[in-house]
Amino acid sequence: MPSLKNSIDYDNWAEQIPNTVWINSKGKIKHSLDKKLQLPASEWENPLMEYHSERLQNLYFTDRRDKKKRTAIALTSSRGCPLSCSFCAIVAADKEGPKWRAVEAETLVAWIGEALNSYDFQHIYIMDANFFVKKERVLAFSRGLHKLRGGTLTWSSSSTVGYLLKIRHELPTLVLQGLRLVEMGIEVGSQSQLDYMNKRVSVQNNIDAIKALQKNNIDIGLDFIMFYHDQKKQEIIDNLIFLVSAGVTEHESFDHYFNIMMLYPGTPVRHNLENSIGEKLSLEKLPFSRDFIDNYDVKKIYSTFIDDFAKPWLGKLEAAISSNLRVLSQSKSKSLKAQLSLMNIYLRHMPFIVLWELSHAKKHAPIEVIVPQFSNYTHLIESLLHRKDEATIARKIVEIGTTGVGGRSGELISKIS
Ligand code: SF4
């Protein structure tokens, strides 16, 4: 950047750079000329060498396989995505068709090698929208990374189901070479919804991809859209049944129960909605997706789930589970550990049970009436948060059965991918 004496110099300088948006000294948003420019991946600079953010330098990864907390670094090695899911902002960013471009595996490994000379890190978060697009590139990257620092580095990234399935037989090798977590764009649990979102996979493909990760003890980041404006009540039930079939009802994060599809500008779902309501939605801020839920039952289920359960209780539920984990880690009593572990399984099923009951209610009523177990749960949570004697509380273990094995932003949750 040249030396700039004042804000007018700055404005003149920014004006010369195509596709720039900035706020000038008078607080006005300015745009430079629009130009169809894309820097070829071969000319990208090593992003890790401009690594000044204090927040990023405090990044960690919890490695469950090696049972350690690793210092981490994050970077992106590709842009765009070859797919075109109907809700995804990437579709709008690459308007003329999906244009995925990426640095070569060797370049990526060389970037990381160069960064190792300046920073201390043991894990690499690869933040690409869809890292697993080219199988040979992933395999070459993983092999190359394993040659750095005596093979002690680990990594995580994201994939869509189709690409993950193409590499499933190589997963054991990738794990040995450091793969620890894959964020999967599963999104929904029924074919009608997968087709609506243009996911180009089947429900069985989704289950197979999750099982392949589980079988190899690779942690899963579950991208899931439980609700959207065009949905039917049965589709919420289908999503819940899918979570059971895929064995993720005890998934560590609860986000997937609460995500609602965001209506990003330039996406097919937003165009369709604008056509059906006969007006263009404002570009100034993202609309509240819940305002556009069309089906009365879905609207009611969503409002009750978010306003009467998630907002007042989700934070407390998470705190109660953490509190149990703390006691568990300090206790020497096997029976107390067993009771608290079971209690946490019971607690982890609460969002599922609440949403299941709401989706099956014959008529609308307060949440405590629709969900018979609701007050058992809330009493247990309160008692755990005000615990005095852990052993006594553990004996309160709940008599009600649980469901088996196991997303937040927007108003509570939103998602892009
Ligand atoms: S949601 Fe994920 S897979 Fe779909 S277009 Fe966006 S980045 Fe690609």
CSV table of C-alpha atoms and ligand atoms in Angstrom, one decimal:
chain,number,residue,atom,x,y,z
A,1,MET,CA,0.0,0.0,0.0
A,2,PRO,CA,1.5,3.4,-1.0
A,3,SER,CA,2.0,6.0,1.7
A,4,LEU,CA,-1.2,8.0,1.9
A,5,LYS,CA,-1.3,11.5,3.4
A,6,ASN,CA,-5.1,11.8,4.0
A,7,SER,CA,-8.5,10.3,3.4
A,8,ILE,CA,-8.7,11.9,-0.1
A,9,ASP,CA,-5.5,10.1,-1.0
A,10,TYR,CA,-7.0,7.0,0.4
A,11,ASP,CA,-10.2,7.3,-1.7
A,12,ASN,CA,-8.2,8.0,-4.9
A,13,TRP,CA,-6.1,5.0,-4.2
A,14,ALA,CA,-9.0,2.7,-3.5
A,15,GLU,CA,-10.8,4.0,-6.6
A,16,GLN,CA,-8.1,2.5,-8.7
A,17,ILE,CA,-8.5,-1.0,-7.4
A,18,PRO,CA,-11.3,-2.9,-9.2
A,19,ASN,CA,-14.1,-4.5,-7.1
A,20,THR,CA,-13.3,-2.6,-3.9
A,21,VAL,CA,-16.0,-1.5,-1.4
A,22,TRP,CA,-15.0,0.8,1.4
A,23,ILE,CA,-16.4,3.5,3.8
A,24,ASN,CA,-14.9,6.9,3.1
A,25,SER,CA,-14.1,9.7,5.7
A,26,LYS,CA,-17.7,10.9,5.5
A,27,GLY,CA,-19.1,7.5,6.4
A,28,LYS,CA,-20.4,6.8,2.9
A,29,ILE,CA,-20.1,3.4,1.3
A,30,LYS,CA,-18.0,3.7,-1.9
A,31,HIS,CA,-17.6,1.2,-4.8
A,32,SER,CA,-14.8,1.1,-7.3
A,33,LEU,CA,-15.3,-0.3,-10.9
A,34,ASP,CA,-16.8,-3.7,-11.2
A,35,LYS,CA,-14.5,-5.9,-13.2
A,36,LYS,CA,-14.5,-9.7,-13.9
A,37,LEU,CA,-11.2,-10.5,-12.4
A,38,GLN,CA,-10.1,-13.6,-10.7
A,39,LEU,CA,-6.5,-14.0,-9.6
A,40,PRO,CA,-5.3,-17.5,-10.7
A,41,ALA,CA,-4.6,-19.8,-7.7
A,42,SER,CA,-1.0,-20.1,-8.9
A,43,GLU,CA,-0.5,-16.4,-8.0
A,44,TRP,CA,-2.0,-16.6,-4.5
A,45,GLU,CA,0.3,-15.6,-1.7
A,46,ASN,CA,0.8,-17.7,1.5
A,47,PRO,CA,-2.0,-16.4,3.7
A,48,LEU,CA,-0.2,-17.7,6.8
A,49,MET,CA,2.6,-15.1,6.4
A,50,GLU,CA,0.2,-12.2,7.0
A,51,TYR,CA,-0.9,-13.7,10.3
A,52,HIS,CA,-1.3,-10.7,12.6
A,53,SER,CA,-4.7,-11.4,14.2
A,54,GLU,CA,-4.3,-11.9,18.0
A,55,ARG,CA,-7.6,-13.9,18.0
A,56,LEU,CA,-6.3,-16.3,15.4
A,57,GLN,CA,-3.1,-16.8,17.3
A,58,ASN,CA,-5.1,-18.1,20.2
A,59,LEU,CA,-6.7,-20.8,18.2
A,60,TYR,CA,-6.9,-24.3,19.6
A,61,PHE,CA,-8.2,-27.7,18.4
A,62,THR,CA,-9.4,-30.4,20.8
A,63,ASP,CA,-8.0,-33.7,19.5
A,64,ARG,CA,-10.1,-36.4,21.1
A,65,ARG,CA,-8.1,-39.2,19.4
A,66,ASP,CA,-4.8,-38.2,20.9
A,67,LYS,CA,-6.6,-36.7,24.0
A,68,LYS,CA,-4.8,-33.4,23.8
A,69,LYS,CA,-5.5,-29.7,23.1
A,70,ARG,CA,-3.5,-28.5,20.1
A,71,THR,CA,-2.4,-25.0,19.2
A,72,ALA,CA,-3.9,-24.3,15.8
A,73,ILE,CA,-3.7,-22.2,12.7
A,74,ALA,CA,-6.4,-21.6,10.1
A,75,LEU,CA,-6.3,-20.9,6.4
A,76,THR,CA,-8.2,-21.3,3.2
A,77,SER,CA,-6.7,-23.1,0.2
A,78,SER,CA,-9.6,-22.8,-2.3
A,79,ARG,CA,-12.4,-20.5,-3.4
A,80,GLY,CA,-15.9,-21.3,-4.5
A,81,CYS,CA,-17.5,-24.7,-4.7
A,82,PRO,CA,-18.4,-26.9,-7.7
A,83,LEU,CA,-21.9,-27.5,-6.3
A,84,SER,CA,-24.8,-25.1,-6.2
A,85,CYS,CA,-27.0,-25.6,-3.3
A,86,SER,CA,-30.1,-23.5,-3.6
A,87,PHE,CA,-29.6,-21.7,-0.2
A,88,CYS,CA,-25.9,-21.0,-0.4
A,89,ALA,CA,-24.4,-17.6,-0.8
A,90,ILE,CA,-21.5,-19.1,-2.8
A,91,VAL,CA,-24.0,-19.5,-5.7
A,92,ALA,CA,-24.4,-15.7,-5.8
A,93,ALA,CA,-20.7,-15.0,-5.4
A,94,ASP,CA,-19.9,-17.1,-8.5
A,95,LYS,CA,-22.9,-15.9,-10.5
A,96,GLU,CA,-21.8,-17.2,-13.8
A,97,GLY,CA,-21.6,-20.8,-12.6
A,98,PRO,CA,-19.7,-22.5,-9.9
A,99,LYS,CA,-16.0,-21.8,-10.2
A,100,TRP,CA,-14.0,-23.8,-7.8
A,101,ARG,CA,-10.3,-23.0,-7.8
A,102,ALA,CA,-7.5,-24.1,-5.5
A,103,VAL,CA,-3.8,-24.0,-4.9
A,104,GLU,CA,-2.0,-27.2,-5.7
A,105,ALA,CA,-1.4,-29.7,-2.8
A,106,GLU,CA,2.3,-29.1,-2.9
A,107,THR,CA,1.9,-25.3,-2.6
A,108,LEU,CA,-0.4,-25.8,0.4
A,109,VAL,CA,2.1,-28.0,2.1
A,110,ALA,CA,4.9,-25.5,1.3
A,111,TRP,CA,2.8,-22.7,2.8
A,112,ILE,CA,2.4,-24.6,6.0
A,113,GLY,CA,6.1,-25.6,6.0
A,114,GLU,CA,7.0,-21.9,5.7
A,115,ALA,CA,4.6,-20.9,8.5
A,116,LEU,CA,6.2,-23.5,10.8
A,117,ASN,CA,9.4,-21.4,10.7
A,118,SER,CA,7.5,-18.5,12.2
A,119,TYR,CA,4.7,-19.9,14.4
A,120,ASP,CA,4.2,-22.7,16.8
A,121,PHE,CA,1.1,-24.8,15.9
A,122,GLN,CA,0.1,-28.5,15.9
A,123,HIS,CA,-3.2,-28.4,14.0
A,124,ILE,CA,-4.3,-26.9,10.8
A,125,TYR,CA,-8.0,-25.8,10.2
A,126,ILE,CA,-8.5,-25.7,6.5
A,127,MET,CA,-11.5,-23.4,6.2
A,128,ASP,CA,-12.4,-24.1,2.6
A,129,ALA,CA,-16.1,-24.4,1.7
A,130,ASN,CA,-15.5,-27.8,0.2
A,131,PHE,CA,-11.9,-29.1,0.6
A,132,PHE,CA,-12.5,-32.7,-0.6
A,133,VAL,CA,-13.4,-31.8,-4.2
A,134,LYS,CA,-10.3,-33.4,-5.8
A,135,LYS,CA,-9.5,-36.8,-4.2
A,136,GLU,CA,-5.9,-36.8,-5.6
A,137,ARG,CA,-5.3,-33.3,-4.2
A,138,VAL,CA,-6.5,-34.3,-0.7
A,139,LEU,CA,-4.3,-37.5,-0.7
A,140,ALA,CA,-1.2,-35.5,-1.9
A,141,PHE,CA,-1.8,-32.8,0.7
A,142,SER,CA,-2.2,-35.4,3.5
A,143,ARG,CA,0.9,-37.3,2.4
A,144,GLY,CA,2.9,-34.0,2.2
A,145,LEU,CA,1.7,-32.7,5.5
A,146,HIS,CA,2.7,-36.0,7.2
A,147,LYS,CA,6.3,-35.4,6.2
A,148,LEU,CA,6.4,-32.1,8.2
A,149,ARG,CA,7.4,-32.0,11.8
A,150,GLY,CA,7.9,-35.8,12.0
A,151,GLY,CA,4.3,-36.5,11.2
A,152,THR,CA,2.9,-34.8,14.3
A,153,LEU,CA,0.6,-32.3,12.7
A,154,THR,CA,-3.1,-32.9,12.5
A,155,TRP,CA,-5.7,-31.2,10.3
A,156,SER,CA,-9.5,-30.8,9.8
A,157,SER,CA,-11.7,-29.5,7.0
A,158,SER,CA,-15.1,-29.7,5.3
A,159,SER,CA,-16.6,-31.9,2.6
A,160,THR,CA,-19.8,-32.6,0.9
A,161,VAL,CA,-21.2,-36.1,1.0
A,162,GLY,CA,-20.4,-37.2,-2.5
A,163,TYR,CA,-16.7,-36.2,-2.3
A,164,LEU,CA,-16.3,-37.8,1.1
A,165,LEU,CA,-17.8,-41.1,-0.2
A,166,LYS,CA,-15.3,-41.1,-3.1
A,167,ILE,CA,-12.4,-41.1,-0.6
A,168,ARG,CA,-13.9,-43.3,2.1
A,169,HIS,CA,-11.6,-46.2,1.5
A,170,GLU,CA,-8.6,-43.9,2.1
A,171,LEU,CA,-9.9,-42.6,5.4
A,172,PRO,CA,-7.8,-44.9,7.6
A,173,THR,CA,-4.7,-43.6,5.9
A,174,LEU,CA,-5.8,-40.0,6.2
A,175,VAL,CA,-6.4,-40.5,9.9
A,176,LEU,CA,-2.9,-42.0,10.4
A,177,GLN,CA,-1.6,-38.9,8.5
A,178,GLY,CA,-3.4,-36.5,10.8
A,179,LEU,CA,-7.1,-36.1,9.8
A,180,ARG,CA,-9.2,-35.5,12.9
A,181,LEU,CA,-12.5,-33.8,11.9
A,182,VAL,CA,-14.6,-33.3,8.8
A,183,GLU,CA,-17.4,-30.8,8.7
A,184,MET,CA,-20.1,-32.4,6.6
A,185,GLY,CA,-22.8,-30.5,4.7
A,186,ILE,CA,-25.6,-33.0,5.4
A,187,GLU,CA,-28.3,-30.3,5.7
A,188,VAL,CA,-31.6,-32.4,5.9
A,189,GLY,CA,-33.0,-35.8,6.4
A,190,SER,CA,-35.4,-36.5,3.5
A,191,GLN,CA,-35.2,-36.8,-0.2
A,192,SER,CA,-37.8,-34.0,-0.8
A,193,GLN,CA,-35.7,-31.6,1.2
A,194,LEU,CA,-32.4,-32.7,-0.3
A,195,ASP,CA,-33.9,-32.1,-3.8
A,196,TYR,CA,-35.3,-28.7,-2.7
A,197,MET,CA,-31.8,-27.7,-1.6
A,198,ASN,CA,-30.2,-29.2,-4.8
A,199,LYS,CA,-27.9,-31.4,-2.7
A,200,ARG,CA,-27.6,-34.0,-5.4
A,201,VAL,CA,-27.3,-36.9,-3.0
A,202,SER,CA,-29.6,-39.5,-1.4
A,203,VAL,CA,-30.6,-39.9,2.3
A,204,GLN,CA,-28.7,-43.2,2.2
A,205,ASN,CA,-25.6,-41.4,0.9
A,206,ASN,CA,-25.8,-39.0,3.9
A,207,ILE,CA,-26.0,-41.9,6.3
A,208,ASP,CA,-23.1,-43.8,4.6
A,209,ALA,CA,-20.9,-40.7,4.8
A,210,ILE,CA,-21.6,-40.2,8.5
A,211,LYS,CA,-21.0,-43.9,9.2
A,212,ALA,CA,-17.7,-43.8,7.3
A,213,LEU,CA,-16.5,-41.0,9.5
A,214,GLN,CA,-17.8,-42.7,12.7
A,215,LYS,CA,-16.2,-46.0,11.7
A,216,ASN,CA,-12.8,-44.3,11.4
A,217,ASN,CA,-13.2,-42.3,14.6
A,218,ILE,CA,-13.1,-39.0,12.7
A,219,ASP,CA,-15.0,-36.2,14.5
A,220,ILE,CA,-18.0,-34.8,12.6
A,221,GLY,CA,-19.0,-31.2,12.3
A,222,LEU,CA,-22.7,-31.6,11.4
A,223,ASP,CA,-24.1,-28.9,9.1
A,224,PHE,CA,-27.8,-29.3,9.3
A,225,ILE,CA,-30.8,-27.0,8.5
A,226,MET,CA,-33.6,-28.2,10.7
A,227,PHE,CA,-36.1,-25.5,9.6
A,228,TYR,CA,-36.9,-23.4,6.6
A,229,HIS,CA,-39.7,-21.2,5.3
A,230,ASP,CA,-41.0,-23.7,2.6
A,231,GLN,CA,-41.1,-26.7,4.9
A,232,LYS,CA,-43.9,-29.1,5.9
A,233,LYS,CA,-44.4,-30.5,9.4
A,234,GLN,CA,-43.6,-34.1,8.2
A,235,GLU,CA,-40.2,-32.8,7.0
A,236,ILE,CA,-39.2,-31.8,10.5
A,237,ILE,CA,-40.2,-35.3,11.6
A,238,ASP,CA,-38.1,-36.8,8.7
A,239,ASN,CA,-35.1,-34.7,9.9
A,240,LEU,CA,-35.5,-36.1,13.4
A,241,ILE,CA,-35.8,-39.7,12.2
A,242,PHE,CA,-32.7,-39.1,10.0
A,243,LEU,CA,-30.7,-38.1,13.1
A,244,VAL,CA,-31.6,-41.4,14.8
A,245,SER,CA,-30.8,-43.4,11.6
A,246,ALA,CA,-27.4,-41.7,11.3
A,247,GLY,CA,-26.6,-42.3,14.9
A,248,VAL,CA,-26.1,-38.6,15.8
A,249,THR,CA,-28.7,-37.9,18.5
A,250,GLU,CA,-25.9,-37.6,21.1
A,251,HIS,CA,-23.8,-35.3,18.9
A,252,GLU,CA,-21.8,-33.0,21.1
A,253,SER,CA,-23.1,-29.7,19.7
A,254,PHE,CA,-26.9,-28.9,19.7
A,255,ASP,CA,-26.7,-26.4,16.8
A,256,HIS,CA,-28.3,-28.8,14.2
A,257,TYR,CA,-31.6,-28.8,16.1
A,258,PHE,CA,-32.0,-25.0,15.9
A,259,ASN,CA,-30.6,-23.9,12.5
A,260,ILE,CA,-33.0,-22.1,10.2
A,261,MET,CA,-32.1,-21.5,6.6
A,262,MET,CA,-31.0,-17.9,6.0
A,263,LEU,CA,-32.3,-16.1,2.9
A,264,TYR,CA,-29.1,-14.8,1.3
A,265,PRO,CA,-29.4,-12.4,-1.6
A,266,GLY,CA,-28.8,-14.0,-5.0
A,267,THR,CA,-29.8,-17.5,-4.0
A,268,PRO,CA,-32.6,-19.5,-5.8
A,269,VAL,CA,-34.5,-20.0,-2.5
A,270,ARG,CA,-34.7,-16.2,-2.0
A,271,HIS,CA,-35.7,-15.6,-5.7
A,272,ASN,CA,-38.5,-18.1,-5.4
A,273,LEU,CA,-39.7,-16.6,-2.2
A,274,GLU,CA,-39.6,-13.0,-3.7
A,275,ASN,CA,-41.6,-14.3,-6.6
A,276,SER,CA,-44.2,-15.9,-4.4
A,277,ILE,CA,-44.6,-12.9,-2.1
A,278,GLY,CA,-44.4,-10.4,-5.1
A,279,GLU,CA,-41.7,-8.2,-3.6
A,280,LYS,CA,-37.9,-7.8,-3.4
A,281,LEU,CA,-36.5,-8.3,0.0
A,282,SER,CA,-34.2,-5.5,1.3
A,283,LEU,CA,-30.4,-5.8,0.6
A,284,GLU,CA,-29.6,-3.7,3.7
A,285,LYS,CA,-30.0,-6.6,6.2
A,286,LEU,CA,-30.9,-10.2,6.2
A,287,PRO,CA,-34.6,-10.9,6.6
A,288,PHE,CA,-35.8,-12.9,9.6
A,289,SER,CA,-36.4,-16.3,8.1
A,290,ARG,CA,-39.1,-17.1,10.6
A,291,ASP,CA,-41.3,-14.2,9.2
A,292,PHE,CA,-41.6,-16.2,6.0
A,293,ILE,CA,-42.5,-19.6,7.3
A,294,ASP,CA,-45.5,-20.5,5.2
A,295,ASN,CA,-47.0,-23.5,6.9
A,296,TYR,CA,-49.0,-22.7,10.0
A,297,ASP,CA,-47.9,-25.9,11.9
A,298,VAL,CA,-44.2,-25.3,11.1
A,299,LYS,CA,-44.5,-21.7,12.2
A,300,LYS,CA,-46.0,-22.7,15.5
A,301,ILE,CA,-43.5,-25.6,16.1
A,302,TYR,CA,-40.6,-23.3,15.4
A,303,SER,CA,-41.8,-20.4,17.6
A,304,THR,CA,-42.5,-22.7,20.5
A,305,PHE,CA,-39.2,-24.6,20.1
A,306,ILE,CA,-37.2,-21.4,19.9
A,307,ASP,CA,-39.1,-19.0,22.2
A,308,ASP,CA,-40.3,-21.4,24.9
A,309,PHE,CA,-37.4,-23.9,24.9
A,310,ALA,CA,-34.2,-22.7,23.3
A,311,LYS,CA,-34.1,-19.1,24.5
A,312,PRO,CA,-34.9,-19.8,28.2
A,313,TRP,CA,-33.4,-23.3,28.5
A,314,LEU,CA,-30.7,-24.1,26.0
A,315,GLY,CA,-27.9,-22.2,27.7
A,316,LYS,CA,-28.9,-23.7,31.1
A,317,LEU,CA,-29.0,-27.2,29.5
A,318,GLU,CA,-25.5,-26.8,28.2
A,319,ALA,CA,-24.3,-25.5,31.5
A,320,ALA,CA,-25.8,-28.4,33.4
A,321,ILE,CA,-24.1,-30.9,31.0
A,322,SER,CA,-20.8,-29.1,31.5
A,323,SER,CA,-21.3,-29.1,35.2
A,324,ASN,CA,-21.8,-32.9,35.2
A,325,LEU,CA,-18.7,-33.3,33.1
A,326,ARG,CA,-16.7,-31.2,35.6
A,327,VAL,CA,-17.9,-33.4,38.5
A,328,LEU,CA,-17.3,-36.5,36.5
A,329,SER,CA,-13.7,-35.6,35.7
A,330,GLN,CA,-12.9,-35.0,39.4
A,331,SER,CA,-14.8,-37.9,40.9
A,332,LYS,CA,-13.1,-41.2,41.9
A,333,SER,CA,-16.4,-43.0,42.4
A,334,LYS,CA,-17.2,-45.4,39.5
A,335,SER,CA,-20.9,-45.5,40.3
A,336,LEU,CA,-21.2,-41.7,40.4
A,337,LYS,CA,-19.3,-41.5,37.1
A,338,ALA,CA,-21.7,-44.0,35.6
A,339,GLN,CA,-24.8,-42.1,36.9
A,340,LEU,CA,-23.6,-38.8,35.7
A,341,SER,CA,-22.7,-40.2,32.3
A,342,LEU,CA,-26.2,-41.6,31.9
A,343,MET,CA,-27.7,-38.4,33.1
A,344,ASN,CA,-25.8,-36.5,30.4
A,345,ILE,CA,-27.1,-38.8,27.7
A,346,TYR,CA,-30.6,-38.1,29.0
A,347,LEU,CA,-29.9,-34.4,29.0
A,348,ARG,CA,-28.4,-34.5,25.5
A,349,HIS,CA,-31.7,-35.9,24.2
A,350,MET,CA,-33.8,-33.0,25.5
A,351,PRO,CA,-33.8,-31.0,22.2
A,352,PHE,CA,-34.8,-34.1,20.2
A,353,ILE,CA,-37.6,-35.1,22.6
A,354,VAL,CA,-39.0,-31.5,22.8
A,355,LEU,CA,-39.0,-31.1,19.0
A,356,TRP,CA,-40.4,-34.6,18.5
A,357,GLU,CA,-43.3,-34.0,20.8
A,358,LEU,CA,-44.0,-30.5,19.4
A,359,SER,CA,-44.1,-32.0,15.9
A,360,HIS,CA,-46.6,-34.7,16.9
A,361,ALA,CA,-48.9,-32.5,19.0
A,362,LYS,CA,-52.5,-32.8,17.9
A,363,LYS,CA,-53.3,-29.3,19.1
A,364,HIS,CA,-51.4,-26.2,20.2
A,365,ALA,CA,-50.9,-25.8,23.9
A,366,PRO,CA,-48.2,-24.7,26.3
A,367,ILE,CA,-44.9,-26.5,26.0
A,368,GLU,CA,-45.3,-28.1,29.4
A,369,VAL,CA,-48.5,-29.7,28.3
A,370,ILE,CA,-47.3,-30.9,24.8
A,371,VAL,CA,-44.0,-32.2,26.2
A,372,PRO,CA,-44.8,-34.3,29.3
A,373,GLN,CA,-41.1,-34.7,30.2
A,374,PHE,CA,-40.5,-30.9,30.0
A,375,SER,CA,-40.8,-30.2,33.7
A,376,ASN,CA,-38.7,-33.3,34.6
A,377,TYR,CA,-36.0,-31.8,32.5
A,378,THR,CA,-36.2,-28.3,33.7
A,379,HIS,CA,-36.2,-29.4,37.4
A,380,LEU,CA,-33.2,-31.6,36.8
A,381,ILE,CA,-31.3,-28.8,35.0
A,382,GLU,CA,-32.1,-26.3,37.9
A,383,SER,CA,-31.0,-28.8,40.5
A,384,LEU,CA,-27.8,-29.5,38.7
A,385,LEU,CA,-27.0,-25.8,38.3
A,386,HIS,CA,-27.6,-25.3,42.1
A,387,ARG,CA,-26.1,-28.6,43.1
A,388,LYS,CA,-24.9,-29.1,46.7
A,389,ASP,CA,-24.3,-32.8,47.0
A,390,GLU,CA,-23.4,-34.4,43.7
A,391,ALA,CA,-24.2,-37.9,44.9
A,392,THR,CA,-27.7,-37.0,45.9
A,393,ILE,CA,-28.3,-35.3,42.6
A,394,ALA,CA,-27.0,-38.3,40.7
A,395,ARG,CA,-29.5,-40.5,42.4
A,396,LYS,CA,-32.3,-38.4,40.9
A,397,ILE,CA,-31.4,-40.0,37.6
A,398,VAL,CA,-34.4,-39.9,35.4
A,399,GLU,CA,-36.8,-42.8,34.9
A,400,ILE,CA,-37.8,-41.8,31.4
A,401,GLY,CA,-36.2,-43.6,28.4
A,402,THR,CA,-33.9,-42.0,25.9
A,403,THR,CA,-33.6,-42.2,22.1
A,404,GLY,CA,-30.2,-43.7,21.3
A,405,VAL,CA,-27.0,-42.3,19.9
A,406,GLY,CA,-26.0,-38.3,18.8
A,407,GLY,CA,-26.5,-26.0,15.1
A,408,ARG,CA,-26.5,-21.3,16.7
A,409,SER,CA,-26.7,-17.7,15.0
A,410,GLY,CA,-29.4,-15.9,12.9
A,411,GLU,CA,-31.9,-15.1,15.6
A,412,LEU,CA,-30.7,-18.1,17.4
A,413,ILE,CA,-29.0,-20.0,14.6
A,414,SER,CA,-28.3,-19.5,11.0
A,415,LYS,CA,-26.1,-21.1,8.5
A,416,ILE,CA,-24.4,-20.7,5.2
A,417,SER,CA,-23.2,-24.1,4.4
B,1,SF4,S1,-23.7,-25.3,0.7
B,1,SF4,FE1,-21.6,-26.2,0.7
B,1,SF4,S2,-21.7,-27.7,-1.0
B,1,SF4,FE2,-23.5,-26.4,-1.3
B,1,SF4,S3,-22.8,-24.8,-2.7
B,1,SF4,FE3,-22.5,-24.0,-0.7
B,1,SF4,S4,-20.3,-24.5,-0.2
B,1,SF4,FE4,-21.0,-25.8,-1.9
